[in-house]
mmCIF file of C-alpha atoms and ligand atoms in Angstrom:
data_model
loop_
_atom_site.group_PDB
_atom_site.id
_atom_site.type_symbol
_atom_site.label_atom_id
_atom_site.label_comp_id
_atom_site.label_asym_id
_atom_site.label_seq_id
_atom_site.Cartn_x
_atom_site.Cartn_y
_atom_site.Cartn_z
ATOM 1 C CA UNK A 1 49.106 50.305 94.270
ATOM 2 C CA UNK A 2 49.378 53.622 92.398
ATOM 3 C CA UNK A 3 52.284 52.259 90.248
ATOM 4 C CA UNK A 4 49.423 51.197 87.985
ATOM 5 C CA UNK A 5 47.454 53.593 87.691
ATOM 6 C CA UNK A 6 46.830 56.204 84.530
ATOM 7 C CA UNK A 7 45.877 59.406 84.547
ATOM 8 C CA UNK A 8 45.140 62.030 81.875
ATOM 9 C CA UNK A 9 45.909 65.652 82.291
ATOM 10 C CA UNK A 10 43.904 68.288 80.268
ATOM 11 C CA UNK A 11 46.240 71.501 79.580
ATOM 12 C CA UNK A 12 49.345 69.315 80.370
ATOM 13 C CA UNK A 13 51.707 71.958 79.301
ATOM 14 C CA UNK A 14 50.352 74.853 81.401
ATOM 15 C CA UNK A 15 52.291 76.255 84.534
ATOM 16 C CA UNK A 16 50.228 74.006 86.799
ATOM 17 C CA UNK A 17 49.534 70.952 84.373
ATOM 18 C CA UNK A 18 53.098 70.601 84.567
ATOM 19 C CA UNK A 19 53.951 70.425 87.902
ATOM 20 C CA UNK A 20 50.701 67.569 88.125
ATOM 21 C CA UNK A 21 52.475 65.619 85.323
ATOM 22 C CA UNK A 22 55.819 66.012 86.882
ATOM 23 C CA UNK A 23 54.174 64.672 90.276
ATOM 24 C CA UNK A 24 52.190 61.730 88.806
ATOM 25 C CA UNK A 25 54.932 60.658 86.861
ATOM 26 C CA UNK A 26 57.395 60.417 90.235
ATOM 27 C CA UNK A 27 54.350 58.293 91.726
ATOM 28 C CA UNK A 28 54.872 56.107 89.182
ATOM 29 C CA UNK A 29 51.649 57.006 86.937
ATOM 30 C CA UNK A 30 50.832 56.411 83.200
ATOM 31 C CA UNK A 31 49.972 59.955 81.830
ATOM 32 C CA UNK A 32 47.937 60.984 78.929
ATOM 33 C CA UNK A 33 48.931 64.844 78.679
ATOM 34 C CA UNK A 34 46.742 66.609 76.225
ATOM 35 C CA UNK A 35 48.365 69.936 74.722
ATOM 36 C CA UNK A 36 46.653 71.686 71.769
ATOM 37 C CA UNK A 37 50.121 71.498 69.575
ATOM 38 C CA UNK A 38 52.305 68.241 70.591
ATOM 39 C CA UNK A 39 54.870 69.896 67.892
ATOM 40 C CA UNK A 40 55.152 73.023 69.759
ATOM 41 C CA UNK A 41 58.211 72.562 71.670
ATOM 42 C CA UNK A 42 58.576 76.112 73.326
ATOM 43 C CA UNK A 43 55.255 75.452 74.391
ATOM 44 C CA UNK A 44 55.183 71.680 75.445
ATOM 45 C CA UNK A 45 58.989 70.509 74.842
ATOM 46 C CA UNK A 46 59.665 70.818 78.903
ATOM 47 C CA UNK A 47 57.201 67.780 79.625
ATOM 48 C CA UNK A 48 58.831 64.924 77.606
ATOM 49 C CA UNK A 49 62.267 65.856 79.669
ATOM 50 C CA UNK A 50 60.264 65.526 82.945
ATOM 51 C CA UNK A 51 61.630 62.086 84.637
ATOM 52 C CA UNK A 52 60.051 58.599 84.069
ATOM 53 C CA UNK A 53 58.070 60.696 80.587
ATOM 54 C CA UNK A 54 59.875 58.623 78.293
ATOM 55 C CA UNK A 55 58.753 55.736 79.437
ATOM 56 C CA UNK A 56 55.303 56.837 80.960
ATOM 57 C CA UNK A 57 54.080 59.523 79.045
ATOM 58 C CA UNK A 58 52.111 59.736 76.180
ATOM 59 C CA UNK A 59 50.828 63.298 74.596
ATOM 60 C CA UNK A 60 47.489 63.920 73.004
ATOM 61 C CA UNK A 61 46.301 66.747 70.562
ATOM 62 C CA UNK A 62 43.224 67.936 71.790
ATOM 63 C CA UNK A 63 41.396 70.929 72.101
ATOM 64 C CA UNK A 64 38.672 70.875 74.679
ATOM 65 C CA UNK A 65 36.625 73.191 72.138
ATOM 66 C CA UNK A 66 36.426 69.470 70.120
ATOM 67 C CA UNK A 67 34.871 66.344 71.729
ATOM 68 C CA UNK A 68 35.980 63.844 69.727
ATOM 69 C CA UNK A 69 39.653 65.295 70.009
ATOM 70 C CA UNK A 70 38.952 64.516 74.161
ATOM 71 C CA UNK A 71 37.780 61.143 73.861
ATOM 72 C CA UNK A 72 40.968 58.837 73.017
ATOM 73 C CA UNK A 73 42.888 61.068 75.390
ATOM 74 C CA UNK A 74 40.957 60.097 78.301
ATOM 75 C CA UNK A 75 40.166 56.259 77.623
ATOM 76 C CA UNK A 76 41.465 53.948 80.357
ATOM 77 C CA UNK A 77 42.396 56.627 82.740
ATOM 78 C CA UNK A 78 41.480 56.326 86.585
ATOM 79 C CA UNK A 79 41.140 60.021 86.720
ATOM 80 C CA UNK A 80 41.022 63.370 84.356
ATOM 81 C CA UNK A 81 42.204 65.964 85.856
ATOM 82 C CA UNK A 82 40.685 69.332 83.867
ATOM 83 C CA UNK A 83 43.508 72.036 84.626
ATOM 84 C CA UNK A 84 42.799 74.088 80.488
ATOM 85 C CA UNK A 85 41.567 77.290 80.376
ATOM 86 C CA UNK A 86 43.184 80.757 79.304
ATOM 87 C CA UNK A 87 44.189 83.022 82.145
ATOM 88 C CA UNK A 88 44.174 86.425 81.759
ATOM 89 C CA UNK A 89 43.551 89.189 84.495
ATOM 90 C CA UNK A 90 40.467 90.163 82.259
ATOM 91 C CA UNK A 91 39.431 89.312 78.555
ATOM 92 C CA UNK A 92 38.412 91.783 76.227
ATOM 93 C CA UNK A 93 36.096 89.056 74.369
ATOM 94 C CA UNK A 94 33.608 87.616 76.515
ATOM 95 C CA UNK A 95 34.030 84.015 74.498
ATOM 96 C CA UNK A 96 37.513 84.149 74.446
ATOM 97 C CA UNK A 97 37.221 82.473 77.715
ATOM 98 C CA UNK A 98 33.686 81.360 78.459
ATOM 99 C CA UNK A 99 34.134 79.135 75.536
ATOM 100 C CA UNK A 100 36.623 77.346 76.377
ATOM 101 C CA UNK A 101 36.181 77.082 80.352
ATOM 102 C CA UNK A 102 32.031 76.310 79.919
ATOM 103 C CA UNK A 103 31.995 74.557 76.376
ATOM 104 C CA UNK A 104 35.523 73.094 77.080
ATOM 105 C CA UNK A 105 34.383 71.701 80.522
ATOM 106 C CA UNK A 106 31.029 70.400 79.151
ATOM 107 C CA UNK A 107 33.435 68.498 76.071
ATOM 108 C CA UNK A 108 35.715 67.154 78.970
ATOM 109 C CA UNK A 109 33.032 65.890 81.177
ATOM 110 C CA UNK A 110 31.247 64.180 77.879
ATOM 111 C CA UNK A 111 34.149 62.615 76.517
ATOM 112 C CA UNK A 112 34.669 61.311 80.453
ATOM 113 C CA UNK A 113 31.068 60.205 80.669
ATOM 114 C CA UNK A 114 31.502 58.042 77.238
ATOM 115 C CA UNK A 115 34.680 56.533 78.305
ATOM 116 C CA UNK A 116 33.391 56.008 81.897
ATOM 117 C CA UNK A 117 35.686 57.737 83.709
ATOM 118 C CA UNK A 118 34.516 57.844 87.794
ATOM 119 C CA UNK A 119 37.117 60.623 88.965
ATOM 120 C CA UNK A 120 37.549 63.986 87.564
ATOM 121 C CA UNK A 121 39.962 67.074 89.514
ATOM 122 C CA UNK A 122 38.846 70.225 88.059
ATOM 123 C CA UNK A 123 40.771 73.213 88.467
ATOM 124 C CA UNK A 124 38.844 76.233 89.653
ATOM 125 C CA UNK A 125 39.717 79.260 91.222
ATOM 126 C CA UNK A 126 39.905 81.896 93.968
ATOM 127 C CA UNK A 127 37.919 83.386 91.193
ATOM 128 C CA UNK A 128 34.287 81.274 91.324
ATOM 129 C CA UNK A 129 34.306 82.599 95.038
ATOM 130 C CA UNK A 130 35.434 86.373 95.641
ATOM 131 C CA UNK A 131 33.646 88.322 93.466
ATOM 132 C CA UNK A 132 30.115 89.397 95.068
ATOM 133 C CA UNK A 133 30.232 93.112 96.070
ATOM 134 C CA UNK A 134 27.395 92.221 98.108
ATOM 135 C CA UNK A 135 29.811 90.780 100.716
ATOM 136 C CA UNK A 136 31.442 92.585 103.389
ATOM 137 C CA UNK A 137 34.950 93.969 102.439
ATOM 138 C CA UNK A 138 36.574 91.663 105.752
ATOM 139 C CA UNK A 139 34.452 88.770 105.422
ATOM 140 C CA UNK A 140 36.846 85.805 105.077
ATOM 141 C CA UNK A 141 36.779 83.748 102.042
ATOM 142 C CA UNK A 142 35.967 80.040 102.775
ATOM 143 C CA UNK A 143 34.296 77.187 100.351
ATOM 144 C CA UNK A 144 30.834 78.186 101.274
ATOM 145 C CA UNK A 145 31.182 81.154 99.014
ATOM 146 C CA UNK A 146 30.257 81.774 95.483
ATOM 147 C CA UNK A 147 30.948 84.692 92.956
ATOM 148 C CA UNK A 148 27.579 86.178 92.000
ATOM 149 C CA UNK A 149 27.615 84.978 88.272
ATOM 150 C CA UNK A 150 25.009 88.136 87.365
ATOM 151 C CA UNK A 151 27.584 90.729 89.328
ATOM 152 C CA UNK A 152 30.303 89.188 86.956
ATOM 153 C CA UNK A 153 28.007 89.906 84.293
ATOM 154 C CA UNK A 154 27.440 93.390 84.694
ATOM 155 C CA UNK A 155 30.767 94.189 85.397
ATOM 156 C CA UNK A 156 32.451 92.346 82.929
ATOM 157 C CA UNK A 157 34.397 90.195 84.729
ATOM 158 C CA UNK A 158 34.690 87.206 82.611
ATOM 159 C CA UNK A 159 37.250 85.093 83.965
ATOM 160 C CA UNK A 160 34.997 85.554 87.225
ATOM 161 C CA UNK A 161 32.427 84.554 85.395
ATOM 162 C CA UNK A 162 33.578 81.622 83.455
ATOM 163 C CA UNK A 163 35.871 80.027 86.267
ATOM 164 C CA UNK A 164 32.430 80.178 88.157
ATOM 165 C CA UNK A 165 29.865 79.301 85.103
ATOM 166 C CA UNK A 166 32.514 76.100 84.734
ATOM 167 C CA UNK A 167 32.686 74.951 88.259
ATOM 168 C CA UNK A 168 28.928 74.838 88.929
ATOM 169 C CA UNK A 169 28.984 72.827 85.449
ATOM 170 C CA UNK A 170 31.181 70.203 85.924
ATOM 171 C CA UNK A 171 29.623 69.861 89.957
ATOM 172 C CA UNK A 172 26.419 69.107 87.896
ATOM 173 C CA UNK A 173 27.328 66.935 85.228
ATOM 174 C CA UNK A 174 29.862 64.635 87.643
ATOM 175 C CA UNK A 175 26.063 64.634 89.659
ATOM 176 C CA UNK A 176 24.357 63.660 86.490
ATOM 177 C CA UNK A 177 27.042 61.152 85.004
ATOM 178 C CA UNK A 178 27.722 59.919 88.048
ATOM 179 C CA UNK A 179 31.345 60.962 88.329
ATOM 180 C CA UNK A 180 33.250 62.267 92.037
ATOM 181 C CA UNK A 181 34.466 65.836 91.008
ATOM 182 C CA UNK A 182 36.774 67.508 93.306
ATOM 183 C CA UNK A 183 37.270 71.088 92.418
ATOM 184 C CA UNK A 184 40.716 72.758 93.841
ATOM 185 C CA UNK A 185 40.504 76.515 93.412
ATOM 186 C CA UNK A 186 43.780 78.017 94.324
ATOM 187 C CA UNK A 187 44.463 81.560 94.848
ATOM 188 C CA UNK A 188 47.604 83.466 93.503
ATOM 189 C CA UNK A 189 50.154 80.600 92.318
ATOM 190 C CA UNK A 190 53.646 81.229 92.146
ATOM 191 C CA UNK A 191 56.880 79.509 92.852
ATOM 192 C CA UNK A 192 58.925 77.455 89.842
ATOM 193 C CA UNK A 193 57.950 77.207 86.311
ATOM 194 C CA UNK A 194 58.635 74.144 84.304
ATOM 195 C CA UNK A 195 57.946 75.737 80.981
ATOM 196 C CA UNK A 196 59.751 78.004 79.336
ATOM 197 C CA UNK A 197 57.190 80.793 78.852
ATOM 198 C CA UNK A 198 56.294 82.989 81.814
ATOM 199 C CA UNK A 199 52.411 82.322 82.756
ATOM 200 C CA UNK A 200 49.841 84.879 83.987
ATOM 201 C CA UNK A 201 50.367 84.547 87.901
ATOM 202 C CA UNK A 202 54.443 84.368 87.981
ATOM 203 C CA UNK A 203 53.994 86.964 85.645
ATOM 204 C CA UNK A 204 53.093 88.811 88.645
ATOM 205 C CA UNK A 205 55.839 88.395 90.564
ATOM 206 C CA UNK A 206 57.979 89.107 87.968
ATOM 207 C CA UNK A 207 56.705 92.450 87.448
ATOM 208 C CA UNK A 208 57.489 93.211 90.948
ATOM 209 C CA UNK A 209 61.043 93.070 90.087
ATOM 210 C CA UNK A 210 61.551 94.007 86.207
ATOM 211 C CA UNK A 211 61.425 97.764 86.916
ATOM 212 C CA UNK A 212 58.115 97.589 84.840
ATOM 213 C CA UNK A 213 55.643 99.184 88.143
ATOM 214 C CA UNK A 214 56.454 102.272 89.850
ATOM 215 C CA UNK A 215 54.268 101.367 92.628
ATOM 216 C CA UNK A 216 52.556 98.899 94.577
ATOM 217 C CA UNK A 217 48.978 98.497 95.969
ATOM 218 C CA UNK A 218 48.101 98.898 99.302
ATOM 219 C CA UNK A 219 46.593 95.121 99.467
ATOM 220 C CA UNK A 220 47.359 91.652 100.389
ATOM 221 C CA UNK A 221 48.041 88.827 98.068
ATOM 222 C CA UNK A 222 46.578 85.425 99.050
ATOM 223 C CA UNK A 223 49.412 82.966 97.343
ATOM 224 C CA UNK A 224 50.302 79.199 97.317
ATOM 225 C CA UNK A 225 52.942 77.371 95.946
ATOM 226 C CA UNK A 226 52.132 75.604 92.825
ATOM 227 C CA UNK A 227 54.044 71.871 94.051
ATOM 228 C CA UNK A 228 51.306 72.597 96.713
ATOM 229 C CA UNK A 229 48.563 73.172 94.043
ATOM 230 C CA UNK A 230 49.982 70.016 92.317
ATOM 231 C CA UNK A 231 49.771 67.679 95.392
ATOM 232 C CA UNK A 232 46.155 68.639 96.333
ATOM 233 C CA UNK A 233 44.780 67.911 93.189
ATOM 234 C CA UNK A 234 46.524 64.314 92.702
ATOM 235 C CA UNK A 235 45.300 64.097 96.610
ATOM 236 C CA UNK A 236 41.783 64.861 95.872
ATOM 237 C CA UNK A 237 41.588 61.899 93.491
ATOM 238 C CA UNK A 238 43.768 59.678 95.992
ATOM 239 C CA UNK A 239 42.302 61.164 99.545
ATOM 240 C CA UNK A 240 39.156 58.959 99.494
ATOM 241 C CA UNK A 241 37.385 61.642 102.212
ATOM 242 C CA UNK A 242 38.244 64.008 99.451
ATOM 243 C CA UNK A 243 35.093 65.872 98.286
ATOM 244 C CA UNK A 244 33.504 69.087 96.986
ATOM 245 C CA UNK A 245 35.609 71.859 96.867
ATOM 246 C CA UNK A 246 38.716 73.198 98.147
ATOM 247 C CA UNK A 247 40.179 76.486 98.945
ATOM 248 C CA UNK A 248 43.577 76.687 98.026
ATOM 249 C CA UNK A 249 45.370 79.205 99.700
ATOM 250 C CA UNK A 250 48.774 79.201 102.307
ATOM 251 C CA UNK A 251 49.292 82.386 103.113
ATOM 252 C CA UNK A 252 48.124 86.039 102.260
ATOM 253 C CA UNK A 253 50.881 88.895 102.506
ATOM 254 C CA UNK A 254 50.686 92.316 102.005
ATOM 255 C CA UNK A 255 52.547 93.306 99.019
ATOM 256 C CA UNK A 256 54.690 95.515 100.714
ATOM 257 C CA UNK A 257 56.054 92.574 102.363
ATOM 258 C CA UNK A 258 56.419 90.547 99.804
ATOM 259 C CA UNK A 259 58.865 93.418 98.187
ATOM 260 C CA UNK A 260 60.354 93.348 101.400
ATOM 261 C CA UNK A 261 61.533 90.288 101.437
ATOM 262 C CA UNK A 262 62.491 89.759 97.320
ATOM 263 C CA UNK A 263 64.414 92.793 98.549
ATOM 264 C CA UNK A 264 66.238 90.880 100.776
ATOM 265 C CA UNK A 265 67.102 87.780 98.690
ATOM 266 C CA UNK A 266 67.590 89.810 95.479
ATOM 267 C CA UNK A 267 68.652 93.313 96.113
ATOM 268 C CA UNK A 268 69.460 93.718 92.344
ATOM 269 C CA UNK A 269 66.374 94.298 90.880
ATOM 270 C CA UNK A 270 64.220 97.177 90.704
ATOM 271 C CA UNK A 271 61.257 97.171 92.987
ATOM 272 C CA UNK A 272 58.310 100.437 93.097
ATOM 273 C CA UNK A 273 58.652 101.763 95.848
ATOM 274 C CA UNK A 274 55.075 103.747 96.177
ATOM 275 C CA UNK A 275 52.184 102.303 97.850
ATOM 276 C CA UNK A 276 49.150 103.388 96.233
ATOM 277 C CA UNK A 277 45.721 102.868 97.513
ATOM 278 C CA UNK A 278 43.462 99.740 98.186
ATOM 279 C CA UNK A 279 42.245 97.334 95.092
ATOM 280 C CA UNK A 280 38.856 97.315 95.618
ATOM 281 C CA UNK A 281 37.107 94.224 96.603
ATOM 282 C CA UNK A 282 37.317 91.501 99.505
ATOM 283 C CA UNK A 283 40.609 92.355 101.797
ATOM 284 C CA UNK A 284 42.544 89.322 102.083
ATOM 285 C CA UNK A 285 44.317 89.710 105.555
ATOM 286 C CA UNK A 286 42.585 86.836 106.900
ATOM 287 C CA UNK A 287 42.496 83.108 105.112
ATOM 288 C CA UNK A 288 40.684 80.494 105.900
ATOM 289 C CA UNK A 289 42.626 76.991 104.810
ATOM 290 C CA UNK A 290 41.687 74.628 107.191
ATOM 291 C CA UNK A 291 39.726 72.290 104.504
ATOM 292 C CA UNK A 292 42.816 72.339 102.313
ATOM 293 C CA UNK A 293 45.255 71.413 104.859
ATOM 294 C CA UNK A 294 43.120 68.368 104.947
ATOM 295 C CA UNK A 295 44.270 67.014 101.670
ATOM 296 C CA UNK A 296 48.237 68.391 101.907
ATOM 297 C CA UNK A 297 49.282 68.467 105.843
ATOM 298 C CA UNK A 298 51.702 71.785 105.063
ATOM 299 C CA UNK A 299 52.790 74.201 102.421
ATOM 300 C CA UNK A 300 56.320 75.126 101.007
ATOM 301 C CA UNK A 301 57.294 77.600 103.463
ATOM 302 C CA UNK A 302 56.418 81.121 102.150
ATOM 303 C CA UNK A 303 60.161 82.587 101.924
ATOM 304 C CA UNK A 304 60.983 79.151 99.576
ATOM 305 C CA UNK A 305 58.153 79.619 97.583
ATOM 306 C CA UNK A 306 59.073 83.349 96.646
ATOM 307 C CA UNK A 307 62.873 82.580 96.026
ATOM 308 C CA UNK A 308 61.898 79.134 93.746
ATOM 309 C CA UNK A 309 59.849 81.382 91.711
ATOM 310 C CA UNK A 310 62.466 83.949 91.134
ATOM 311 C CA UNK A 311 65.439 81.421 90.775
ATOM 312 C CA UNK A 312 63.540 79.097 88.250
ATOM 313 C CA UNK A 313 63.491 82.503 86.103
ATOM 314 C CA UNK A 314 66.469 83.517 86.401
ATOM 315 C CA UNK A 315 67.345 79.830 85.059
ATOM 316 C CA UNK A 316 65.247 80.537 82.359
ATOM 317 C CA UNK A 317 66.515 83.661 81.243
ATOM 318 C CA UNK A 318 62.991 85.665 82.219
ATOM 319 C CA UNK A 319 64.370 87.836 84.764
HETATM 320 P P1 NAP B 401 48.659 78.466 81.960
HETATM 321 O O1 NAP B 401 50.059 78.128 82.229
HETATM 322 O O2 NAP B 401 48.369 79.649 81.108
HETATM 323 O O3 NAP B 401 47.901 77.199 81.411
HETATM 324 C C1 NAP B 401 46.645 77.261 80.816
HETATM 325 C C2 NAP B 401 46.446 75.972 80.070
HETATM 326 O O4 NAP B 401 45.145 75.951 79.470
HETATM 327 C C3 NAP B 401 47.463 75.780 78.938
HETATM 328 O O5 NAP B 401 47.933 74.461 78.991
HETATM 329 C C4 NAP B 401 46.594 75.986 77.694
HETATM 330 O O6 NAP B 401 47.031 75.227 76.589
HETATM 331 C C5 NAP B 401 45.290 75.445 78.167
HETATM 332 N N1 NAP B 401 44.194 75.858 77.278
HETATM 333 C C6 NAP B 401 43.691 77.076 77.082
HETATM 334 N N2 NAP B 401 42.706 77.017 76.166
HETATM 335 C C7 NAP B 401 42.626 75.718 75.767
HETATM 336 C C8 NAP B 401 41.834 75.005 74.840
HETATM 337 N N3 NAP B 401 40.890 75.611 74.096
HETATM 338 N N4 NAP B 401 42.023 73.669 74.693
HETATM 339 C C9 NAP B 401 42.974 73.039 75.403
HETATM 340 N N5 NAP B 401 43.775 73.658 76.286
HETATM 341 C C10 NAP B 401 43.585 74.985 76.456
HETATM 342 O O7 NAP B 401 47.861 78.766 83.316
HETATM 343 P P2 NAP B 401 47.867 78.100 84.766
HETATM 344 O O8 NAP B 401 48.174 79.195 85.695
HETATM 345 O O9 NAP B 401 48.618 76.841 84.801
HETATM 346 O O10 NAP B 401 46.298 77.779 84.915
HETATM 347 C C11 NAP B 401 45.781 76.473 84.843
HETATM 348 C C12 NAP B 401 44.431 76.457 85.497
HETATM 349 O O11 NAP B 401 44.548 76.950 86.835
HETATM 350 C C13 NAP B 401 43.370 77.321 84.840
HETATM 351 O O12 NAP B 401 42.148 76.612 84.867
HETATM 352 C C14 NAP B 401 43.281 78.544 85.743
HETATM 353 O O13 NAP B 401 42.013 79.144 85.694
HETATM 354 C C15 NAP B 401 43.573 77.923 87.086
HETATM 355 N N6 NAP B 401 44.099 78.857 88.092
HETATM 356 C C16 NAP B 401 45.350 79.406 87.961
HETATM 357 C C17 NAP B 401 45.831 80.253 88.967
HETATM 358 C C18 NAP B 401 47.192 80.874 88.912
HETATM 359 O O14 NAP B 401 47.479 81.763 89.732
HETATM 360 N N7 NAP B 401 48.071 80.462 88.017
HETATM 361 C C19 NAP B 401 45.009 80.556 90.075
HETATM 362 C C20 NAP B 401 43.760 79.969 90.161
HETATM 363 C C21 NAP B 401 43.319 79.123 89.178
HETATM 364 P P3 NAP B 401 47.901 75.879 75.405
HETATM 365 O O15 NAP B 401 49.298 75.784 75.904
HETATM 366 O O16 NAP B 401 47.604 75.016 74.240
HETATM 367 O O17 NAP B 401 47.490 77.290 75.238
#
């Protein structure tokens, strides 16, 4: 029965962290939520008002930079899930990120090893698979594919490269330590924040609305809802067929429509209104999700996911 059963989130206070803890917590879970400043309340306050966390939540100071800080977080836990690491479109600061998402993983997986820990969800990313500009601009994205880590390299892309660098770690060291890892790498999440600071991704959408862009590119978004993103991680711990990695992706939509139909549910805000040309890269007209539906049956339908988003910041006073 999983009324028993404990869990420890890394990154608990992050945009998708929460929505695991939230999740876990309804199940009926014990969860360990590590955050790097428990005092922080703008930062973390939102998860100890998250139902069933006064009685089954416990918070941990830890950054995954420190090993020892990892350790008493993730003793007597059934499963880590490994959500930390900064997002950022780009980083100026090649360690700024590779630090955390390669050193940080290796600390996690360590500290997991020592307490004997047999199931770890790591977070990835759209981000270990799309970038190779040796692939064909319509070839369609599946879990067979792999950024080219010395592409990254060369052009600087190191959240490509350290979302990438982390998940071929922690694939080798749950081989080495004897641990199941089951990587989710999602593509663009939106839909409703728990926290109370906007995060990269809604970030976004947001812009799409604040008046801030005057126009928009000619390109299609691959998104998923994050209560989706949420439910296939705590599914590839419970889903005993779960394995490997997952694509996690529900729809893709070209941007145009997606202003199209904010337009419709929010006519108030100021949308650009120029198309300008193609982001470079793989096109994402075409998805491939067939694995992922596998662990989650269906997504929030697309029009729900798009009006959450934008009502849970109105609540919040961010748009
Ligand atoms: P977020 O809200 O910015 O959360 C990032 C989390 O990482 C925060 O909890 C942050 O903790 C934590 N973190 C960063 N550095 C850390 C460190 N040194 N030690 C401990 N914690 C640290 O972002 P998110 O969108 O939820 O992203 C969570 C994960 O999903 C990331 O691994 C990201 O790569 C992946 N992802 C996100 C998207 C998306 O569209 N949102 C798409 C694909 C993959 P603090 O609060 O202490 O800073």
């Amino acid at each position: 029965m999983e009324g028993g059963r404990r869990a420890c989130v890394i990154g608990a206070g992050g945009f998708i962290a929460s929505w695991i803890v939230a999740k876990l917590l309804d199940r009926g879970y014990k969860v360990h939520g590590t955050v790097r400043d428990p005092d922080d309340d703008e930062k973390n306050g939102h998860l100890n008002k998250l139902p069933g966390a006064g009685e089954r939540l416990s918070l941990f100071r830890a950054d995954v930079l420190d090993y020892e800080s990892l350790v008493p977080a993730v003793r007597g836990c059934d499963v880590v899930f490994h959500t930390a690491c900064p997002v950022a479109p780009n980083f100026e600061d090649p360690d700024a990120v590779l630090k955390p998402a390669v050193d940080g993983t290796r600390n996690v997986m360590e500290a997991c090893h020592k307490e004997n820990i047999k199931r770890v969800v790591f977070t990835s990313s759209v981000a270990a698979m799309v970038f190779d500009p040796n692939r064909p601009r319509d070839q369609i994205i599946d879990e067979c594919c792999w950024s080219d880590p010395e592409s990254c390299r060369k052009s600087q892309q190191w959240y490509m490269l350290a979302k990438t660098e982390s998940e071929k770690l922690v694939a080798k060291l749950g081989d080495d330590f004897g641990i199941r890892v089951v990587a989710i790498c999602p593509v663009l999440v939106l839909g409703p924040i728990l926290q109370s600071r906007i995060n990269s991704s809604v970030g976004i959408l947001a812009n799409m609305m604040n008046g801030s862009k005057t126009s928009y590119p000619n390109s299609y978004y691959p998104l998923v809802d994050v209560r989706d993103v949420a439910e296939a991680h705590i599914a590839g711990y419970e889903d005993p067929n779960a394995s490997a990695r997952y694509y996690c992706v529900a729809y893709s939509k070209h941007c145009k429509e997606m202003i199209e139909t904010l337009k419709e549910d929010f006519p108030q805000y100021s949308y650009p209104d120029k198309c300008e040309g193609e982001t470079p890269g793989i096109s994402f007209e075409k998805i491939s999700n067939k694995k992922i539906l596998s662990l989650i049956k269906e997504f929030i339908p697309y029009e729900k996911v798009l009006v959450d988003t934008v009502v849970s910041l109105q609540e919040k006073g961010l748009l």
